[in-house]
Short mmCIF file of C-alpha atoms and ligand atoms in Angstrom, two decimals:
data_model
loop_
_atom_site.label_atom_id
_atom_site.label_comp_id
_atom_site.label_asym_id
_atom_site.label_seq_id
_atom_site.Cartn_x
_atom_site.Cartn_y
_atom_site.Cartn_z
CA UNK A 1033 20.84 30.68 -15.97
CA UNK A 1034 20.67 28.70 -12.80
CA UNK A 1035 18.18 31.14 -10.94
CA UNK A 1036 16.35 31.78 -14.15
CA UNK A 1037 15.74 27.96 -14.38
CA UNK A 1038 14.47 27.70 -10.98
CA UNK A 1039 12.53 30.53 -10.81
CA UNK A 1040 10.35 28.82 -13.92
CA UNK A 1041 10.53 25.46 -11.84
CA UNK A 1042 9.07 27.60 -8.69
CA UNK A 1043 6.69 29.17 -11.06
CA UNK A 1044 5.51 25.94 -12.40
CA UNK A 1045 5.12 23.64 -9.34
CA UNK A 1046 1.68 23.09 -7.93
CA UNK A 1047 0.02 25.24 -5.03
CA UNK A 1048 1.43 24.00 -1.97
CA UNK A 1049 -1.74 25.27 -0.23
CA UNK A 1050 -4.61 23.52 -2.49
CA UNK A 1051 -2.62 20.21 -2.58
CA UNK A 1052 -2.63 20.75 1.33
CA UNK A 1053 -6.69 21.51 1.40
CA UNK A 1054 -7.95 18.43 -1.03
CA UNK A 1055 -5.52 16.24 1.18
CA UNK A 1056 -7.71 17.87 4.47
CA UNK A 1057 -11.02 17.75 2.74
CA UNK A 1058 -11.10 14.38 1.51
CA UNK A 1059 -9.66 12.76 5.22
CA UNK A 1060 -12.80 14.11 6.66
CA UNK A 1061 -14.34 11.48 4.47
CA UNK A 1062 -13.89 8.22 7.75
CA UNK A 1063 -12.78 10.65 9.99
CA UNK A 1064 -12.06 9.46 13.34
CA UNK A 1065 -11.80 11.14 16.44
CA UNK A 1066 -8.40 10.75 16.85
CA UNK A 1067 -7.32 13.05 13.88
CA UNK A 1068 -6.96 10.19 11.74
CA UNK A 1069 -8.92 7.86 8.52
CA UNK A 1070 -10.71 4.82 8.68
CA UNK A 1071 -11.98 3.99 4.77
CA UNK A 1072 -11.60 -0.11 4.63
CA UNK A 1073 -11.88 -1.22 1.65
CA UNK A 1074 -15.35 -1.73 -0.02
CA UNK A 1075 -17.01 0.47 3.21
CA UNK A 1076 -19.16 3.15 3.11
CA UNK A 1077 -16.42 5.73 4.03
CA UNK A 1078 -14.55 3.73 1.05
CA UNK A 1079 -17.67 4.53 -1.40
CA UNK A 1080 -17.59 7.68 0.11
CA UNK A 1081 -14.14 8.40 -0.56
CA UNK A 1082 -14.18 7.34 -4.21
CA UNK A 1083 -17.44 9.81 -5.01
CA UNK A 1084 -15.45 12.53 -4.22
CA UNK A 1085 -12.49 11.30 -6.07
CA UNK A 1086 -14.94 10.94 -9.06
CA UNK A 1087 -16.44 14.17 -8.74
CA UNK A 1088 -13.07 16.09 -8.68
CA UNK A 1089 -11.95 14.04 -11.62
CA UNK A 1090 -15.28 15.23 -13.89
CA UNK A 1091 -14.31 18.84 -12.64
CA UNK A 1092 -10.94 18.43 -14.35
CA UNK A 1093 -12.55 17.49 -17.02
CA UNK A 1094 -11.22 13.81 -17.31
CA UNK A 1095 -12.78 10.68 -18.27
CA UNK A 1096 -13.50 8.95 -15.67
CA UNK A 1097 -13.85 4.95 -16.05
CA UNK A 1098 -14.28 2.16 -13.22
CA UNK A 1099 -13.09 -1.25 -14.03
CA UNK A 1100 -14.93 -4.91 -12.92
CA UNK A 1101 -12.25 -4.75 -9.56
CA UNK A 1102 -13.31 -1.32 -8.95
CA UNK A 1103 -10.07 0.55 -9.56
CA UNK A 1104 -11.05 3.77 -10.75
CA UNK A 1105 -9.00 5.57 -13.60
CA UNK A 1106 -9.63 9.34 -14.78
CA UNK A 1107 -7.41 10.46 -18.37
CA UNK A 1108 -6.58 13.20 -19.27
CA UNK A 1109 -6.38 14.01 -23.82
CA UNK A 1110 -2.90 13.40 -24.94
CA UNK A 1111 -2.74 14.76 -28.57
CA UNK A 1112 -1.86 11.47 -29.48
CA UNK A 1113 -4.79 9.32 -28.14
CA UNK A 1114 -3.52 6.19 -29.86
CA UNK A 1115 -0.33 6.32 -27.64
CA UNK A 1116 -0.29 4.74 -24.52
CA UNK A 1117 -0.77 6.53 -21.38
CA UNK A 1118 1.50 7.55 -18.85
CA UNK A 1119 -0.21 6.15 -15.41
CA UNK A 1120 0.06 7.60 -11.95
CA UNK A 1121 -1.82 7.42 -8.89
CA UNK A 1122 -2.12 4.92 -5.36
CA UNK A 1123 -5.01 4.25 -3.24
CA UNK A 1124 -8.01 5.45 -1.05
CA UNK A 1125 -8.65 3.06 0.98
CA UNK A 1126 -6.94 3.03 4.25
CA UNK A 1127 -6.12 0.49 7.41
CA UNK A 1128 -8.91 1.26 10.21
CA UNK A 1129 -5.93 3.33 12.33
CA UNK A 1130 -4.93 5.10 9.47
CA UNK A 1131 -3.50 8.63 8.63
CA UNK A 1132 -4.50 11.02 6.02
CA UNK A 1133 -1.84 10.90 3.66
CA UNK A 1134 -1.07 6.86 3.00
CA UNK A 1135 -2.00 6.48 0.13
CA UNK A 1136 -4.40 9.56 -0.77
CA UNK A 1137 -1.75 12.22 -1.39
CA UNK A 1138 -0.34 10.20 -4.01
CA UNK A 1139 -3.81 10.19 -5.78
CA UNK A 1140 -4.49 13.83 -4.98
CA UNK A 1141 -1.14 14.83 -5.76
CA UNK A 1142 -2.14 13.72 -9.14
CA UNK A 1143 -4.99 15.53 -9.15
CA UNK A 1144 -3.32 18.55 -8.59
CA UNK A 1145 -0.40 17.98 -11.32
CA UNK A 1146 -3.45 18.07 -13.59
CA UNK A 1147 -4.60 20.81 -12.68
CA UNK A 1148 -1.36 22.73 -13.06
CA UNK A 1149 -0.82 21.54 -16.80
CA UNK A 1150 -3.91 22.91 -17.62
CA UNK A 1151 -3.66 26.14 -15.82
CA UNK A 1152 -0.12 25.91 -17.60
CA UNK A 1153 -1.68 25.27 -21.23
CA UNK A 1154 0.39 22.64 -21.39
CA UNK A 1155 -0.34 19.47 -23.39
CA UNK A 1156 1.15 16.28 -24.02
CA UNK A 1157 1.82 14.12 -26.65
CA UNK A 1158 0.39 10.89 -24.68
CA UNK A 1159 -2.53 11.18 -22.66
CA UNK A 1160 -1.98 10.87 -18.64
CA UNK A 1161 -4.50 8.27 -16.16
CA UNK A 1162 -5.14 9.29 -12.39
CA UNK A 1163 -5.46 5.69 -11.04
CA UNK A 1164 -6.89 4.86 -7.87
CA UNK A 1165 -6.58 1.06 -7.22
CA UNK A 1166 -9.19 -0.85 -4.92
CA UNK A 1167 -7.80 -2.89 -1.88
CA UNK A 1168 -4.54 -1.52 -1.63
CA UNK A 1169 -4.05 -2.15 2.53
CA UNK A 1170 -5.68 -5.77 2.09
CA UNK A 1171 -6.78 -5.60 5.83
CA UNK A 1172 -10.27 -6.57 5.34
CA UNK A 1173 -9.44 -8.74 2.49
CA UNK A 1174 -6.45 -10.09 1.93
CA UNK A 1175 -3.36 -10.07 -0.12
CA UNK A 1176 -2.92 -6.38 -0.11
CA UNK A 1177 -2.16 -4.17 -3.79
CA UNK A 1178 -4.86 -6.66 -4.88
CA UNK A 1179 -6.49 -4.34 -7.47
CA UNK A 1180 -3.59 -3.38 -9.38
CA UNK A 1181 -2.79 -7.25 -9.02
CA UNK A 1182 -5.38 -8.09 -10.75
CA UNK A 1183 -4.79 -4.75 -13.17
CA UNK A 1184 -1.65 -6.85 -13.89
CA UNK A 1185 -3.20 -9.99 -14.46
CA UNK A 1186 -1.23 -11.78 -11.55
CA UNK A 1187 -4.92 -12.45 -9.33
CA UNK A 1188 -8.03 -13.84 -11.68
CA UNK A 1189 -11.16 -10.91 -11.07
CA UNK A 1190 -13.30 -14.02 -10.01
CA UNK A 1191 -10.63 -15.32 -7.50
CA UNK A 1192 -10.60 -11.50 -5.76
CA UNK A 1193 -14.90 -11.18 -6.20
CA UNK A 1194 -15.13 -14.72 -4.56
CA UNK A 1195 -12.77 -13.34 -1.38
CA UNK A 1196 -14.35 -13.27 1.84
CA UNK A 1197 -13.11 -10.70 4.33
CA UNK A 1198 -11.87 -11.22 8.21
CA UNK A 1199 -15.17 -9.91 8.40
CA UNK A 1200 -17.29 -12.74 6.75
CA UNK A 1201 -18.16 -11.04 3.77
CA UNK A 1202 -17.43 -11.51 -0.28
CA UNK A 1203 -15.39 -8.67 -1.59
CA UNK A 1204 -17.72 -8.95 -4.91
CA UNK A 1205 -20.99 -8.84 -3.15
CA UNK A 1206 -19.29 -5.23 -1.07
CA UNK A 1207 -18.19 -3.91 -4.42
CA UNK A 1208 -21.33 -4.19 -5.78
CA UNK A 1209 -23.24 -2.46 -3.19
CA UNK A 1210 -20.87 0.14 -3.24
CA UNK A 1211 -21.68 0.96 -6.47
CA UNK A 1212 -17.87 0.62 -8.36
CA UNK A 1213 -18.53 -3.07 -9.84
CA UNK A 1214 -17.21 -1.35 -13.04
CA UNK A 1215 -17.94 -2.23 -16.52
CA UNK A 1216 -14.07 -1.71 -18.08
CA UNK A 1217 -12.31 -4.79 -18.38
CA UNK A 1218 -9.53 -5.37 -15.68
CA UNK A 1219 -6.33 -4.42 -17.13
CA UNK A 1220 -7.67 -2.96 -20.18
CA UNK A 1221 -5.35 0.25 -19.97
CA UNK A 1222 -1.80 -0.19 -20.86
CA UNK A 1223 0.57 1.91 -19.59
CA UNK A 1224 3.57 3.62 -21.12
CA UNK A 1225 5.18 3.91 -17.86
CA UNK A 1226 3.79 3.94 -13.82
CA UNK A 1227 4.83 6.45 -10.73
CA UNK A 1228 3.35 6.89 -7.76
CA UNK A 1229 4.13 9.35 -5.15
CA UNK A 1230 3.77 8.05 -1.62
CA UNK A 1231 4.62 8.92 1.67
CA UNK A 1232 8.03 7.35 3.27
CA UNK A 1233 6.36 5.69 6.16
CA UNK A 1234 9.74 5.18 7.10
CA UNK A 1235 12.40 7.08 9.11
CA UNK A 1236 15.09 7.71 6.62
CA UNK A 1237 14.15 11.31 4.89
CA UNK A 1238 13.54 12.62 7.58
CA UNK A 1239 16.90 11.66 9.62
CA UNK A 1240 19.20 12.24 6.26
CA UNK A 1241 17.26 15.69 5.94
CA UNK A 1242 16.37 14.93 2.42
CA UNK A 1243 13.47 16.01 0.33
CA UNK A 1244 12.79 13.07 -2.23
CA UNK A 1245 13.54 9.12 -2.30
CA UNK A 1246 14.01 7.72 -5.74
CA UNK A 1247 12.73 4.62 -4.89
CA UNK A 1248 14.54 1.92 -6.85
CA UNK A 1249 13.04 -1.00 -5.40
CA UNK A 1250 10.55 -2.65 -2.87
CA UNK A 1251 10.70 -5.79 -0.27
CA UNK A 1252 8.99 -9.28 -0.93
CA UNK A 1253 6.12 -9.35 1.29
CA UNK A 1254 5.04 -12.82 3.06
CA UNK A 1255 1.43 -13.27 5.04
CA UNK A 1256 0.38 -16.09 6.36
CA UNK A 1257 -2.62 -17.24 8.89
CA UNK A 1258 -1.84 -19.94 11.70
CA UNK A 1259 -4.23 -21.68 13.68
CA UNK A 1260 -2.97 -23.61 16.32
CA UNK A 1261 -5.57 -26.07 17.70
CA UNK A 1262 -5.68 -27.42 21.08
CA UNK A 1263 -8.34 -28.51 24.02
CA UNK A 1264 -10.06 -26.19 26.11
CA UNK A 1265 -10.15 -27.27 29.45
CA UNK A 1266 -9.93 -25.86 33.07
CA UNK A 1267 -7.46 -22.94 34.16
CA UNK A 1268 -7.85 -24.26 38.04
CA UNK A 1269 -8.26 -28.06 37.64
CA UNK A 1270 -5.55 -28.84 35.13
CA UNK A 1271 -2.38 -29.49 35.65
CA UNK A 1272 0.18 -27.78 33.21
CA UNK A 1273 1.53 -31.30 31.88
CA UNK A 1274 -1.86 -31.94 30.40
CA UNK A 1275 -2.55 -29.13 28.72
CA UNK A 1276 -2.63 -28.73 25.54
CA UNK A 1277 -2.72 -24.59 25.33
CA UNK A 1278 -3.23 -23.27 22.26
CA UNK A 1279 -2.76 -19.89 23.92
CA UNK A 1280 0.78 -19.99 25.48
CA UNK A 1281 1.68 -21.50 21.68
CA UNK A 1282 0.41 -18.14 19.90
CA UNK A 1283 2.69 -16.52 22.47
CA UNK A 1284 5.51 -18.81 21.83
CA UNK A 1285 5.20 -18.08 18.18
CA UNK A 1286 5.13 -14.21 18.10
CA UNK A 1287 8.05 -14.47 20.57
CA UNK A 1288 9.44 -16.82 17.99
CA UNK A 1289 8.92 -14.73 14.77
CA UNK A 1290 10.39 -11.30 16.33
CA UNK A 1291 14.02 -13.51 17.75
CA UNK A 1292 13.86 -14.75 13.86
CA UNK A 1293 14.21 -11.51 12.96
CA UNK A 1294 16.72 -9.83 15.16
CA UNK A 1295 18.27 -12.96 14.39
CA UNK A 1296 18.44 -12.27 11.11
CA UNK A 1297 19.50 -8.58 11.26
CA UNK A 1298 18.17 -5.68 8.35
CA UNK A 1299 15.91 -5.74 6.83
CA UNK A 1300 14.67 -8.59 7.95
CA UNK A 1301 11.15 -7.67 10.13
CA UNK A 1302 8.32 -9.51 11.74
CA UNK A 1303 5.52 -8.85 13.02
CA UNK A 1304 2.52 -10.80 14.70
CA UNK A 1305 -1.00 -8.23 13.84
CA UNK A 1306 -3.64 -10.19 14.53
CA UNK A 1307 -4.07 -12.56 17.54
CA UNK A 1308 -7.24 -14.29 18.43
CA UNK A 1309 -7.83 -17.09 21.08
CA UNK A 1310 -10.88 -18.79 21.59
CA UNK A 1311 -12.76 -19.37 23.69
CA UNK A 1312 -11.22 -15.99 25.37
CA UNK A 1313 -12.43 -16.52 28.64
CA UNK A 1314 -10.71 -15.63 31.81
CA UNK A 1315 -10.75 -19.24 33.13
CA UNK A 1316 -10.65 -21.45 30.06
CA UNK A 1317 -7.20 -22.93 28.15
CA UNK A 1318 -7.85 -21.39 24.40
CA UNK A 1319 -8.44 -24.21 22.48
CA UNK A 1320 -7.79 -22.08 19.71
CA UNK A 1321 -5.71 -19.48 18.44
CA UNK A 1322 -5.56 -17.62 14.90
CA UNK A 1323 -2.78 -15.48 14.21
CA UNK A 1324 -1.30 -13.52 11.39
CA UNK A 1325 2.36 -13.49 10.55
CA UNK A 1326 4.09 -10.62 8.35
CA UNK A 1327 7.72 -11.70 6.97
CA UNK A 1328 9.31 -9.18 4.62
CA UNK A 1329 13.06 -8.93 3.37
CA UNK A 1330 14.24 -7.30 0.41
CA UNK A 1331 16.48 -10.90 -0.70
CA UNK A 1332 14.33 -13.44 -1.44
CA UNK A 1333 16.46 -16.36 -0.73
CA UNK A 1334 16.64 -14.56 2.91
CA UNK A 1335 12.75 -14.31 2.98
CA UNK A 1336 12.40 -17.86 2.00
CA UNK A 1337 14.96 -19.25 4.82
CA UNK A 1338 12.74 -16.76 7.00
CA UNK A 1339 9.47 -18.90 6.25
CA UNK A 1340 11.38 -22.03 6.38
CA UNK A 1341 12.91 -21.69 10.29
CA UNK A 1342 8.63 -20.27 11.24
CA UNK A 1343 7.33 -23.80 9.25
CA UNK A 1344 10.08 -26.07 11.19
CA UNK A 1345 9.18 -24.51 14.49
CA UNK A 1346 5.38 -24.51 13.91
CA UNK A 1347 6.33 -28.45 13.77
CA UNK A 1348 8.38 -28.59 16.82
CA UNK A 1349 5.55 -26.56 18.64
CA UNK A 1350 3.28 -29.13 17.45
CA UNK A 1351 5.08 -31.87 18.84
CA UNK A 1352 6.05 -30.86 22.14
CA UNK A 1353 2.48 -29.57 22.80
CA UNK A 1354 0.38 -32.44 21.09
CA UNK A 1355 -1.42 -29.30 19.41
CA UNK A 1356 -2.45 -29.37 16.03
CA UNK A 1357 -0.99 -26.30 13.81
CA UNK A 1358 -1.71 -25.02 10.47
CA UNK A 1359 -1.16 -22.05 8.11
CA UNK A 1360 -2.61 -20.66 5.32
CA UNK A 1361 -0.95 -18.27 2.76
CA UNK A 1362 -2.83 -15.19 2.69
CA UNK A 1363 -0.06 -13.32 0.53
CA UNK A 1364 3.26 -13.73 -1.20
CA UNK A 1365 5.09 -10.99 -2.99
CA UNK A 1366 8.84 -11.42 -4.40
CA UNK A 1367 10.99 -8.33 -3.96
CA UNK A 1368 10.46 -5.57 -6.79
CA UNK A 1369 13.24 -3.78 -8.44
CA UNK A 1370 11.93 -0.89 -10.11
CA UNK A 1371 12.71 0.69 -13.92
CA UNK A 1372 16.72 2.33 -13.49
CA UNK A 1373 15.53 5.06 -16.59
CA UNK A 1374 12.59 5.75 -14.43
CA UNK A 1375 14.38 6.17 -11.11
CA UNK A 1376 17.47 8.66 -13.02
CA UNK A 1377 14.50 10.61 -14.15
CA UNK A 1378 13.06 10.72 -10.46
CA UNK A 1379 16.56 12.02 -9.37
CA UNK A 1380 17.10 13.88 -12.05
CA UNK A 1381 13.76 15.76 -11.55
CA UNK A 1382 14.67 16.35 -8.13
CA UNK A 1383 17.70 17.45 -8.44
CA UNK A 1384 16.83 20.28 -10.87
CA UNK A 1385 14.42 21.72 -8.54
CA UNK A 1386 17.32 21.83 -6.04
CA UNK A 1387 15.90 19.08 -3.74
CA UNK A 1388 17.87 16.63 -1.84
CA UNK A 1389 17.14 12.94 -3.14
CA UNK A 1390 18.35 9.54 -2.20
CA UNK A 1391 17.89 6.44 -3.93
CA UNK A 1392 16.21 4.21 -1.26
CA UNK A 1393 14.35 0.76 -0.58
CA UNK A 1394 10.68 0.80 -0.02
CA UNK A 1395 9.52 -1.46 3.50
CA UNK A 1396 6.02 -1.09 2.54
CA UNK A 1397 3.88 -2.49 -0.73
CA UNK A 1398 2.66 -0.45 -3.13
CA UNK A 1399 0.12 -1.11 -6.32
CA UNK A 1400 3.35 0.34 -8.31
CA UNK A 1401 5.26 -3.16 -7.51
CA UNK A 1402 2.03 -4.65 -9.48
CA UNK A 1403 2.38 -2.21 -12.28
CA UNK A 1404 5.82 -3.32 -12.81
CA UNK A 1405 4.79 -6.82 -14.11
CA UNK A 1406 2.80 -4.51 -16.86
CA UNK A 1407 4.89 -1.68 -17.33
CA UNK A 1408 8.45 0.32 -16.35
CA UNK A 1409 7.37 1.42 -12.60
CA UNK A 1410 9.45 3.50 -10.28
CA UNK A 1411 7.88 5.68 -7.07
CA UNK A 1412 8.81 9.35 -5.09
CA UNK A 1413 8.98 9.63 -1.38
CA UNK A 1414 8.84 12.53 0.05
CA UNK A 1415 9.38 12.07 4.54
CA UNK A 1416 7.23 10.95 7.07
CA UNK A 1417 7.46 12.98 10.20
CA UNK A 1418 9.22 10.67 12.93
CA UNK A 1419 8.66 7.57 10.23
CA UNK A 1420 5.21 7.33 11.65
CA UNK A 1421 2.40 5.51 9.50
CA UNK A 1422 -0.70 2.98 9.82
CA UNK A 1423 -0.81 5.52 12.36
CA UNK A 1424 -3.45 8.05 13.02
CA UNK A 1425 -0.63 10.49 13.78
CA UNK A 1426 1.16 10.08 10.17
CA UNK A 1427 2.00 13.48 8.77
CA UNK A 1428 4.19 15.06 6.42
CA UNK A 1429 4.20 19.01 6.30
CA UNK A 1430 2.76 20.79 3.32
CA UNK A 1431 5.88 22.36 1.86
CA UNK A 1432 7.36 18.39 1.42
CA UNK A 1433 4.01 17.19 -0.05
CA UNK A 1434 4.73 20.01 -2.55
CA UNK A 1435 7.92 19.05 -3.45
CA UNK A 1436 7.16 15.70 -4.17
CA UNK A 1437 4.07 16.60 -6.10
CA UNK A 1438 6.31 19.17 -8.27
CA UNK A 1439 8.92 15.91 -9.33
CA UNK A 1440 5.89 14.09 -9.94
CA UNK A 1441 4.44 16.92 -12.10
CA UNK A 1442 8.41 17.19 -14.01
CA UNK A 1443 8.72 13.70 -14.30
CA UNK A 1444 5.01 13.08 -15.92
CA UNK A 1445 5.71 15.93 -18.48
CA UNK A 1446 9.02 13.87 -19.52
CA UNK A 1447 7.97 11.29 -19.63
CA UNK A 1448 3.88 12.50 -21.69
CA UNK A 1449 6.30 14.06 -23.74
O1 LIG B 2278 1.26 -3.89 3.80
C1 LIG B 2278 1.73 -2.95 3.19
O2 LIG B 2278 2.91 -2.81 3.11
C2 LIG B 2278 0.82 -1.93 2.52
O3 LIG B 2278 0.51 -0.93 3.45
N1 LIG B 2278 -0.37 -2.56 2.03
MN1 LIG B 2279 -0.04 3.02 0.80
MN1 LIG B 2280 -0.65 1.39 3.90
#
């Protein structure tokens, strides 16, 4: 009975090879020479990226529409078309050093669950949406998951079209000339129910030798920008009690923020991305400094205590080195606990196909913690080789991307019906 049953599961799943070459095809689209995927959001490579999406969504023969944030949506016919959808689906945009599977497999893992329903005459009673949101990394514009934020109504569409980027520009103006200022109204599709399939980028598949993660929820996410002003002046002629060095501060701080969290212990984690001093010259004091700060913890209370020890020694700092120092929120997330029916059917799905699964926290954002404000939301790992990501050596080897694209294809016929 056993073998039977898993030799229909085997039968079913989705060709490990295919998955494998739309995943290869489309990370040619921002290419870089180091093997990995540049596609920031709103770019050309980002345009780029989404054309091809659109085109292989038309060749399955779903309707594709764009909303007014850009996040692109293809359906697939239920045979009831008044019932709501079951959504799945990620992103395609990626962080300038990125891999070729953050993000993109999830969407193309969709793609190919599709396919194998209808190569399986399969229908289902509620129709299923591919959904690829816009903005997911928030690099060039932040907060990150900020399409399916606004999807969820928790960002106003004119509040993300007025944002200007670390590069100078308005994230309306880029969508526009990108050609995916949709027409649909943001949030206009209701979903049933939301997974999305993502890679680990973490280390703990991989060293508990397991196939899936259930993931049954996701860490509160806090981004700020500090600029710590000082006076430029001399590096020879002044003496070190009259500086005021915005420079050494920045150090100070990012020295500050990583003893916070080893301080802290798991999960806490900090981390200092950006760091930019002005005038940066060899022999001037910075007079300025701009730097990012990333606080995450899965308790909020702990994440909040986090933010409060950074904001009492940014004052401290600011005392003792007659500097000036602000911050400015660029993104706050609360942790996300995800939908317990959806996560048993995760495991569940897993475990019929025979594959090991663990129920596990997700370290990174996703647009599924958005979709949760809308609808039940729960996500699949499958591992990330050596827990590498935002990496442009992230990889995950065909056979797992398979596995987690055949629970993704189980779990959307449960729960299509
Ligand atoms: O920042 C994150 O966790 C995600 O990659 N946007
Ligand atoms: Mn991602
Ligand atoms: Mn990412």
């Amino acid at each position: 009975m056993l073998a039977a049953r898993h030799e229909r599961l085997a039968h079913d799943g989705v060709a490990a090879d295919r998955l494998a070459s739309r995943i290869a095809e489309h990370a040619e689209i921002g290419a870089t020479p180091d093997g990995g995927v540049c596609r920031l959001a709103l770019s050309d490579a980002d345009r780029d990226g989404r054309d091809r999406l659109v085109a292989w969504m038309h060749e399955l023969g779903l309707v594709v529409q764009v909303d007014r944030i850009g996040n692109i949506f293809g359906t697939r016919a239920g045979t009831e078309p008044g019932a709501a959808p079951v959504m799945t689906g990620s992103h395609l945009d990626t962080v300038a050093t990125g891999g070729r599977y953050d993000g993109v497999y999830g969407v193309m893992a969709a793609l190919e669950a599709v396919r194998r329903l209808d190569e399986l005459g399969l229908v289902t009673r509620r129709p299923i949406v591919v959904a690829a949101f816009s903005n997911e990394e928030g690099v060039r514009y932040q907060p990150d998951m900020m399409g399916s934020l606004v999807h969820a109504g928790g960002l106003a569409l004119q509040d993300a079209l007025d944002t200007v980027g670390i590069d100078g520009t308005r994230l309306g103006d880029e969508l526009a000339r990108i050609g995916y200022a949709g027409d649909l109204a943001v949030g206009a599709i209701r979903p049933h129910a939301f997974v999305e399939l993502h890679i680990e980028q973490g280390p703990v598949l991989e060293a508990e030798g397991l196939a899936i993660g259930a993931v049954a929820d996701l860490q509160g996410i806090s981004w700020q920008e500090i600029t710590v002003e000082g006076q430029s002046n001399h590096a020879g002629t002044t003496p070190m009690r009259l500086r005021r060095d915005a420079g050494a501060a920045a150090a100070e701080i990012a020295v500050f923020v990583r003893e916070l969290a080893l301080r802290a212990g798991e999960p806490q984690v900090a981390t200092v991305g950006r760091l930019q001093l002005h005038p940066d010259l060899i022999n001037v004091i910075p007079a300025r400094a701009t730097l990012s700060v990333d606080l995450r913890h899965t308790d909020e209370a702990r994440l909040q205590q986090a933010e409060a020890e950074l904001a009492s020694f940014l004052e401290r700092l600011a005392a003792e080195r007659g500097l000036t120092v602000s911050s400015r929120r660029l993104a706050r997330f609360e942790p996300v606990v995800f939908d317990e029916r959806l996560v048993r059917t995760i495991e569940a799905a897993a475990a019929a196909r025979g594959y090991g699964v663990r129920r596990m926290t997700s370290g990174a954002g996703h647009d599924a913690q958005m979709l949760a404000r809308v609808c039940p939301a729960a996500m699949i790992f499958v591992p990330s080789a050596g827990g590498l990501s935002h990496n442009p050596r992230e990889h995950t080897p065909a056979e797992q991307l398979a596995q987690g694209a055949n629970v993704l294809l189980d779990v959307l016929r449960r729960l299509a019906g």
